[in-house]
CSV table of C-alpha atoms in Angstrom, one decimal:
chain,number,residue,atom,x,y,z
A,358,MET,CA,-38.5,35.3,23.0
A,359,SER,CA,-36.4,32.8,20.3
A,360,GLY,CA,-35.1,36.3,18.9
A,361,ASN,CA,-33.4,37.2,22.2
A,362,VAL,CA,-32.0,33.4,22.6
A,363,VAL,CA,-30.8,34.0,18.6
A,364,ARG,CA,-28.9,37.5,19.4
A,365,GLY,CA,-28.2,36.2,22.8
A,366,GLY,CA,-26.1,33.3,20.8
A,367,ARG,CA,-24.6,35.2,18.4
A,368,ARG,CA,-22.9,37.7,20.9
A,369,PHE,CA,-21.9,34.1,22.9
A,370,VAL,CA,-20.3,33.0,20.1
A,371,ARG,CA,-18.9,36.8,18.9
A,372,ARG,CA,-17.4,37.4,22.0
A,373,PRO,CA,-14.1,35.4,22.0
A,374,TRP,CA,-13.3,36.2,18.2
A,375,ARG,CA,-13.8,40.0,19.6
A,376,LEU,CA,-11.0,39.5,22.4
A,377,ALA,CA,-9.3,37.5,20.3
A,378,ALA,CA,-9.5,40.5,17.4
A,379,GLU,CA,-8.7,43.1,20.6
A,380,VAL,CA,-5.9,41.1,21.8
A,381,SER,CA,-4.4,41.0,18.7
A,382,ALA,CA,-5.0,44.7,18.4
A,383,LEU,CA,-3.1,45.4,21.3
A,384,LEU,CA,0.0,42.8,20.6
A,385,ILE,CA,0.5,44.3,16.9
A,386,ALA,CA,0.3,48.2,19.0
A,387,ALA,CA,3.1,47.0,21.4
A,388,VAL,CA,4.9,45.8,18.9
A,389,VAL,CA,5.2,48.9,16.8
A,390,ALA,CA,5.2,51.1,19.6
A,391,PHE,CA,8.0,49.2,21.3
A,392,PRO,CA,10.7,51.2,19.3
A,393,LEU,CA,9.6,54.5,19.8
A,394,TYR,CA,9.1,53.6,23.8
A,395,TRP,CA,13.0,51.9,23.2
A,396,MET,CA,14.4,54.9,21.6
A,397,VAL,CA,12.3,57.5,24.4
A,398,LEU,CA,14.3,55.3,26.9
A,399,SER,CA,17.5,55.3,25.7
A,400,ALA,CA,17.6,59.4,25.7
A,401,PHE,CA,16.8,59.0,29.4
A,402,LYS,CA,19.2,56.1,30.5
A,403,PRO,CA,22.7,57.1,31.8
A,404,ALA,CA,25.5,56.5,29.3
A,405,GLY,CA,26.4,53.6,31.3
A,406,GLU,CA,23.6,51.9,31.0
A,407,ILE,CA,23.3,52.1,27.4
A,408,GLU,CA,26.5,50.6,26.7
A,409,SER,CA,25.8,47.7,29.4
A,410,THR,CA,25.9,44.2,27.8
A,411,GLU,CA,23.1,43.0,30.0
A,412,PRO,CA,20.2,46.2,28.6
A,413,ARG,CA,16.7,46.3,30.5
A,414,PRO,CA,14.0,47.7,29.2
A,415,TRP,CA,13.6,50.4,32.1
A,416,THR,CA,15.9,53.0,34.4
A,417,LEU,CA,16.0,53.5,37.9
A,418,SER,CA,18.1,56.4,37.4
A,419,PRO,CA,16.5,58.6,34.4
A,420,SER,CA,19.1,61.5,33.2
A,421,LEU,CA,18.5,64.4,30.9
A,422,ASP,CA,22.2,64.8,30.0
A,423,SER,CA,21.8,63.4,26.5
A,424,PHE,CA,19.0,66.3,25.8
A,425,ARG,CA,21.6,68.8,27.3
A,426,ARG,CA,24.3,67.6,24.5
A,427,VAL,CA,21.6,68.0,22.2
A,428,PHE,CA,20.5,71.4,22.9
A,429,GLY,CA,24.0,72.5,23.5
A,430,GLN,CA,24.7,71.9,19.8
A,431,GLN,CA,25.2,75.1,18.4
A,432,GLU,CA,23.3,74.4,14.7
A,433,PHE,CA,20.8,72.4,16.5
A,434,GLY,CA,18.3,75.3,16.6
A,435,ARG,CA,18.8,76.3,13.1
A,436,TYR,CA,18.0,72.5,11.9
A,437,PHE,CA,15.0,72.4,14.0
A,438,LEU,CA,14.3,75.8,11.8
A,439,ASN,CA,15.3,74.6,8.6
A,440,SER,CA,13.3,71.4,8.7
A,441,LEU,CA,10.3,73.0,9.9
A,442,VAL,CA,10.2,75.6,6.8
A,443,VAL,CA,11.3,72.5,4.9
A,444,ALA,CA,7.9,70.5,5.7
A,445,CYS,CA,5.5,73.7,6.0
A,446,SER,CA,6.5,74.9,2.8
A,447,VAL,CA,5.4,71.4,1.2
A,448,VAL,CA,2.3,70.9,2.8
A,449,VAL,CA,1.2,73.9,1.9
A,450,VAL,CA,2.2,74.2,-1.8
A,451,SER,CA,1.8,70.9,-2.3
A,452,ALA,CA,-2.3,70.6,-0.9
A,453,LEU,CA,-2.9,73.9,-2.9
A,454,ILE,CA,-1.5,72.3,-6.1
A,455,ALA,CA,-3.4,69.0,-5.4
A,456,PHE,CA,-6.3,70.6,-4.9
A,457,LEU,CA,-6.3,72.7,-7.9
A,458,ALA,CA,-5.2,69.6,-9.6
A,459,ALA,CA,-7.7,66.9,-8.6
A,460,THR,CA,-10.4,69.2,-9.2
A,461,ALA,CA,-9.2,69.9,-12.9
A,462,VAL,CA,-8.4,66.0,-13.6
A,463,THR,CA,-12.2,65.4,-12.0
A,464,ARG,CA,-14.4,68.3,-13.4
A,465,PHE,CA,-13.3,69.4,-16.7
A,466,ARG,CA,-13.2,66.9,-19.9
A,467,PHE,CA,-9.8,67.5,-22.0
A,468,ARG,CA,-8.0,65.5,-24.2
A,469,PHE,CA,-5.2,63.3,-22.5
A,470,ARG,CA,-7.0,63.5,-19.1
A,471,THR,CA,-6.8,59.7,-18.7
A,472,THR,CA,-3.2,59.6,-20.2
A,473,LEU,CA,-2.1,62.7,-17.6
A,474,LEU,CA,-3.9,60.5,-15.0
A,475,ILE,CA,-2.0,57.2,-15.7
A,476,MET,CA,1.2,59.2,-15.5
A,477,PHE,CA,1.0,60.5,-12.3
A,478,LEU,CA,0.7,56.7,-11.2
A,479,VAL,CA,3.6,55.8,-13.0
A,480,ALA,CA,6.2,58.8,-11.2
A,481,GLN,CA,4.4,57.3,-8.4
A,482,MET,CA,6.0,54.2,-8.7
A,483,VAL,CA,9.4,55.4,-9.4
A,484,PRO,CA,11.8,54.6,-7.1
A,485,VAL,CA,13.1,57.7,-5.0
A,486,GLU,CA,16.8,56.6,-5.2
A,487,ALA,CA,16.8,55.6,-8.9
A,488,LEU,CA,15.9,59.7,-9.1
A,489,THR,CA,18.4,61.2,-6.5
A,490,ILE,CA,21.2,61.5,-9.2
A,491,PRO,CA,19.5,63.0,-12.0
A,492,LEU,CA,17.6,65.6,-9.9
A,493,PHE,CA,21.1,66.2,-8.3
A,494,PHE,CA,22.2,67.3,-11.7
A,495,LEU,CA,19.2,69.3,-12.4
A,496,MET,CA,19.4,71.3,-8.5
A,497,ARG,CA,23.2,71.8,-9.4
A,498,ASP,CA,22.1,73.1,-13.2
A,499,PHE,CA,19.5,75.5,-11.4
A,500,GLY,CA,21.9,76.4,-8.3
A,501,GLN,CA,19.6,74.9,-5.9
A,502,LEU,CA,22.5,73.0,-4.2
A,503,ASN,CA,23.2,74.3,-0.3
A,504,THR,CA,19.6,75.9,-0.5
A,505,LEU,CA,16.4,74.7,1.0
A,506,GLY,CA,15.0,74.7,-2.6
A,507,ALA,CA,16.8,71.8,-3.2
A,508,LEU,CA,15.0,69.8,-0.3
A,509,ILE,CA,11.2,71.5,-0.9
A,510,LEU,CA,11.2,71.2,-4.3
A,511,PRO,CA,11.7,67.2,-4.8
A,512,HIS,CA,9.4,66.3,-2.0
A,513,ILE,CA,6.5,68.7,-3.9
A,514,ALA,CA,6.8,66.8,-7.0
A,515,PHE,CA,6.9,63.1,-4.8
A,516,SER,CA,4.0,64.2,-3.1
A,517,LEU,CA,1.6,65.4,-5.6
A,518,PRO,CA,0.5,62.5,-7.5
A,519,PHE,CA,-0.5,60.8,-4.5
A,520,ALA,CA,-2.4,63.5,-3.2
A,521,ILE,CA,-4.1,64.2,-6.3
A,522,TRP,CA,-5.2,60.9,-7.2
A,523,MET,CA,-6.7,60.9,-3.4
A,524,LEU,CA,-8.2,64.4,-3.5
A,525,ARG,CA,-9.6,62.9,-6.8
A,526,GLY,CA,-12.0,60.5,-5.1
A,527,PHE,CA,-13.3,63.7,-2.3
A,528,VAL,CA,-14.1,65.9,-5.3
A,529,LYS,CA,-15.6,63.3,-7.3
A,530,ALA,CA,-18.1,62.8,-4.3
A,531,VAL,CA,-19.1,66.0,-4.2
A,532,PRO,CA,-22.6,66.2,-6.3
A,533,GLU,CA,-22.6,67.9,-9.5
A,534,ALA,CA,-25.8,68.8,-8.5
A,535,LEU,CA,-24.6,71.1,-6.2
A,536,GLU,CA,-22.2,72.8,-8.4
A,537,GLU,CA,-25.0,73.4,-10.8
A,538,ALA,CA,-27.2,75.3,-7.6
A,539,ALA,CA,-24.5,77.6,-6.6
A,540,TYR,CA,-24.2,78.8,-10.0
A,541,ILE,CA,-27.9,79.4,-10.0
A,542,ASP,CA,-27.5,81.1,-6.7
A,543,GLY,CA,-24.8,83.2,-8.3
A,544,ALA,CA,-21.9,81.7,-7.0
A,545,SER,CA,-18.8,82.1,-9.4
A,546,ARG,CA,-16.4,79.6,-10.2
A,547,SER,CA,-13.7,80.5,-8.1
A,548,ARG,CA,-16.7,81.4,-5.2
A,549,PHE,CA,-17.6,77.9,-5.6
A,550,LEU,CA,-14.1,76.3,-5.5
A,551,TRP,CA,-12.7,78.3,-2.4
A,552,GLN,CA,-16.1,78.5,-0.2
A,553,ILE,CA,-17.7,75.0,-1.1
A,554,LEU,CA,-15.7,72.5,-2.7
A,555,PHE,CA,-12.6,73.4,-0.5
A,556,PRO,CA,-14.3,72.9,2.5
A,557,LEU,CA,-16.1,69.8,1.8
A,558,VAL,CA,-12.5,68.4,0.6
A,559,PHE,CA,-10.8,69.5,3.8
A,560,PRO,CA,-10.3,66.1,5.1
A,561,GLY,CA,-8.9,64.7,2.1
A,562,LEU,CA,-6.3,67.6,2.6
A,563,VAL,CA,-5.3,66.9,5.9
A,564,ALA,CA,-4.6,63.3,5.0
A,565,THR,CA,-2.5,64.0,2.4
A,566,SER,CA,-0.9,66.6,4.4
A,567,VAL,CA,0.1,64.3,7.1
A,568,PHE,CA,2.0,62.0,4.7
A,569,SER,CA,3.8,65.1,2.8
A,570,PHE,CA,4.8,66.2,6.2
A,571,ILE,CA,6.0,63.6,7.3
A,572,SER,CA,8.0,62.5,4.3
A,573,ALA,CA,9.6,66.1,4.1
A,574,TRP,CA,10.3,65.8,8.1
A,575,ASN,CA,12.1,62.3,7.8
A,576,ASP,CA,14.0,63.0,4.4
A,577,PHE,CA,17.7,62.0,4.6
A,578,LEU,CA,18.4,61.0,1.4
A,579,PHE,CA,17.7,64.3,-0.3
A,580,ALA,CA,19.3,66.0,2.5
A,581,LYS,CA,22.6,64.4,2.4
A,582,SER,CA,22.7,64.4,-1.4
A,583,PHE,CA,22.1,68.1,-2.2
A,584,ILE,CA,23.0,70.0,1.2
A,585,ILE,CA,26.9,69.2,0.3
A,586,SER,CA,28.8,71.9,1.9
A,587,ASP,CA,26.8,74.7,3.5
A,588,THR,CA,26.0,73.0,6.7
A,589,SER,CA,23.9,76.0,7.7
A,590,GLN,CA,20.9,74.5,5.5
A,591,SER,CA,21.0,70.9,7.1
A,592,THR,CA,17.9,69.6,8.2
A,593,LEU,CA,17.1,67.6,11.2
A,594,PRO,CA,18.0,64.3,10.3
A,595,MET,CA,21.3,65.8,9.4
A,596,ALA,CA,21.7,66.4,13.0
A,597,LEU,CA,21.9,63.0,13.8
A,598,LEU,CA,25.0,62.3,12.2
A,599,VAL,CA,26.9,65.2,14.8
A,600,PHE,CA,26.2,62.3,17.2
A,601,TYR,CA,27.0,59.2,15.8
A,602,LYS,CA,31.1,58.4,14.9
A,603,PRO,CA,32.0,55.8,13.8
A,604,ASP,CA,34.6,54.6,16.4
A,605,ASP,CA,33.0,56.2,19.4
A,606,PRO,CA,29.0,56.7,18.3
A,607,ASP,CA,27.1,58.8,21.2
A,608,TRP,CA,23.8,56.3,21.1
A,609,GLY,CA,22.4,58.8,24.2
A,610,GLY,CA,22.6,61.7,21.9
A,611,VAL,CA,21.6,60.4,18.3
A,612,MET,CA,18.2,58.4,20.6
A,613,ALA,CA,17.8,62.2,22.4
A,614,ALA,CA,17.8,63.9,19.3
A,615,SER,CA,15.5,61.1,17.5
A,616,THR,CA,13.3,61.4,20.6
A,617,VAL,CA,13.0,65.7,20.0
A,618,MET,CA,12.9,64.9,16.3
A,619,THR,CA,9.6,63.1,16.5
A,620,ILE,CA,7.5,65.5,18.9
A,621,PRO,CA,6.9,68.0,16.1
A,622,VAL,CA,5.3,64.7,14.3
A,623,LEU,CA,3.1,63.9,17.1
A,624,VAL,CA,1.6,67.0,17.5
A,625,PHE,CA,0.8,67.3,14.3
A,626,PHE,CA,-1.0,64.2,14.7
A,627,VAL,CA,-2.8,65.5,17.5
A,628,LEU,CA,-4.0,68.6,15.8
A,629,VAL,CA,-5.3,66.7,12.7
A,630,GLN,CA,-6.1,63.5,14.0
A,631,ARG,CA,-9.9,63.7,13.7
A,632,ARG,CA,-9.8,65.5,10.5
A,633,LEU,CA,-7.0,62.6,9.5
A,634,VAL,CA,-9.7,59.6,10.2
A,635,SER,CA,-12.6,61.3,8.3
A,636,GLY,CA,-10.2,61.8,5.6
A,637,LEU,CA,-8.9,58.2,5.5
A,638,GLY,CA,-12.4,57.0,5.8
A,639,GLY,CA,-13.7,59.4,3.3
A,640,ALA,CA,-16.3,62.2,4.9
A,641,VAL,CA,-17.7,63.6,1.4
A,642,LYS,CA,-20.4,61.8,0.7
A,643,ASP,CA,-23.6,62.1,-2.3
């Protein structure tokens, strides 16, 4: 009886804190989501309401004119396809390399292994802006300027350190006894790698792939720096410049193009959300 009273007392004490935590979470979510809401709202607002000196957080006369201007752009479909090729290439290649590298630095003992891991961290700490100019000359020397390769290769390089460090924990969490049991049952190293280890660390691959996809999809710096003359190789972030003119910016077009640009990221999140949560939480347990 007394236990019930104590438990009841605890619930009574916890409820205000829980309510405060839930209200705080809702407020933070509202603050984070408000720019996204304003972007979508502005995409549907008529031009007169966008340029109004008294902005309102709603519209009574939604319009699709901004979207018509976006899809009326001759090269918009090509920009979308280029962004999709760059992002998917970065996700697939970086996930494959990171998985093999994480397995190597976790399962194998070799000289300078710790040094190699520290170098991965150091590479992650260098600002991207500081390496843009050296990368520009590197891409020029290799003849990759004005090609999608100039966007794919740097993003793979920048996404690998984080992916390797994250996947290293997943590979390390798989018991070595499982690997030994697989070998005793006659499994080869490649079969253990792809049929046993790969499914176990797949949630970690999904989590790292989300970061790689967002980084490559939203990239503006590399696209602006390495695609200098051939606009057929441009990506979606560069398409926003079509609607932005210093003297007469088309804010409706900018917001509509940004909304269209956001949809693939949201779809990708919806498709991998379950794997993403388990990957960030650590789905593999010893």
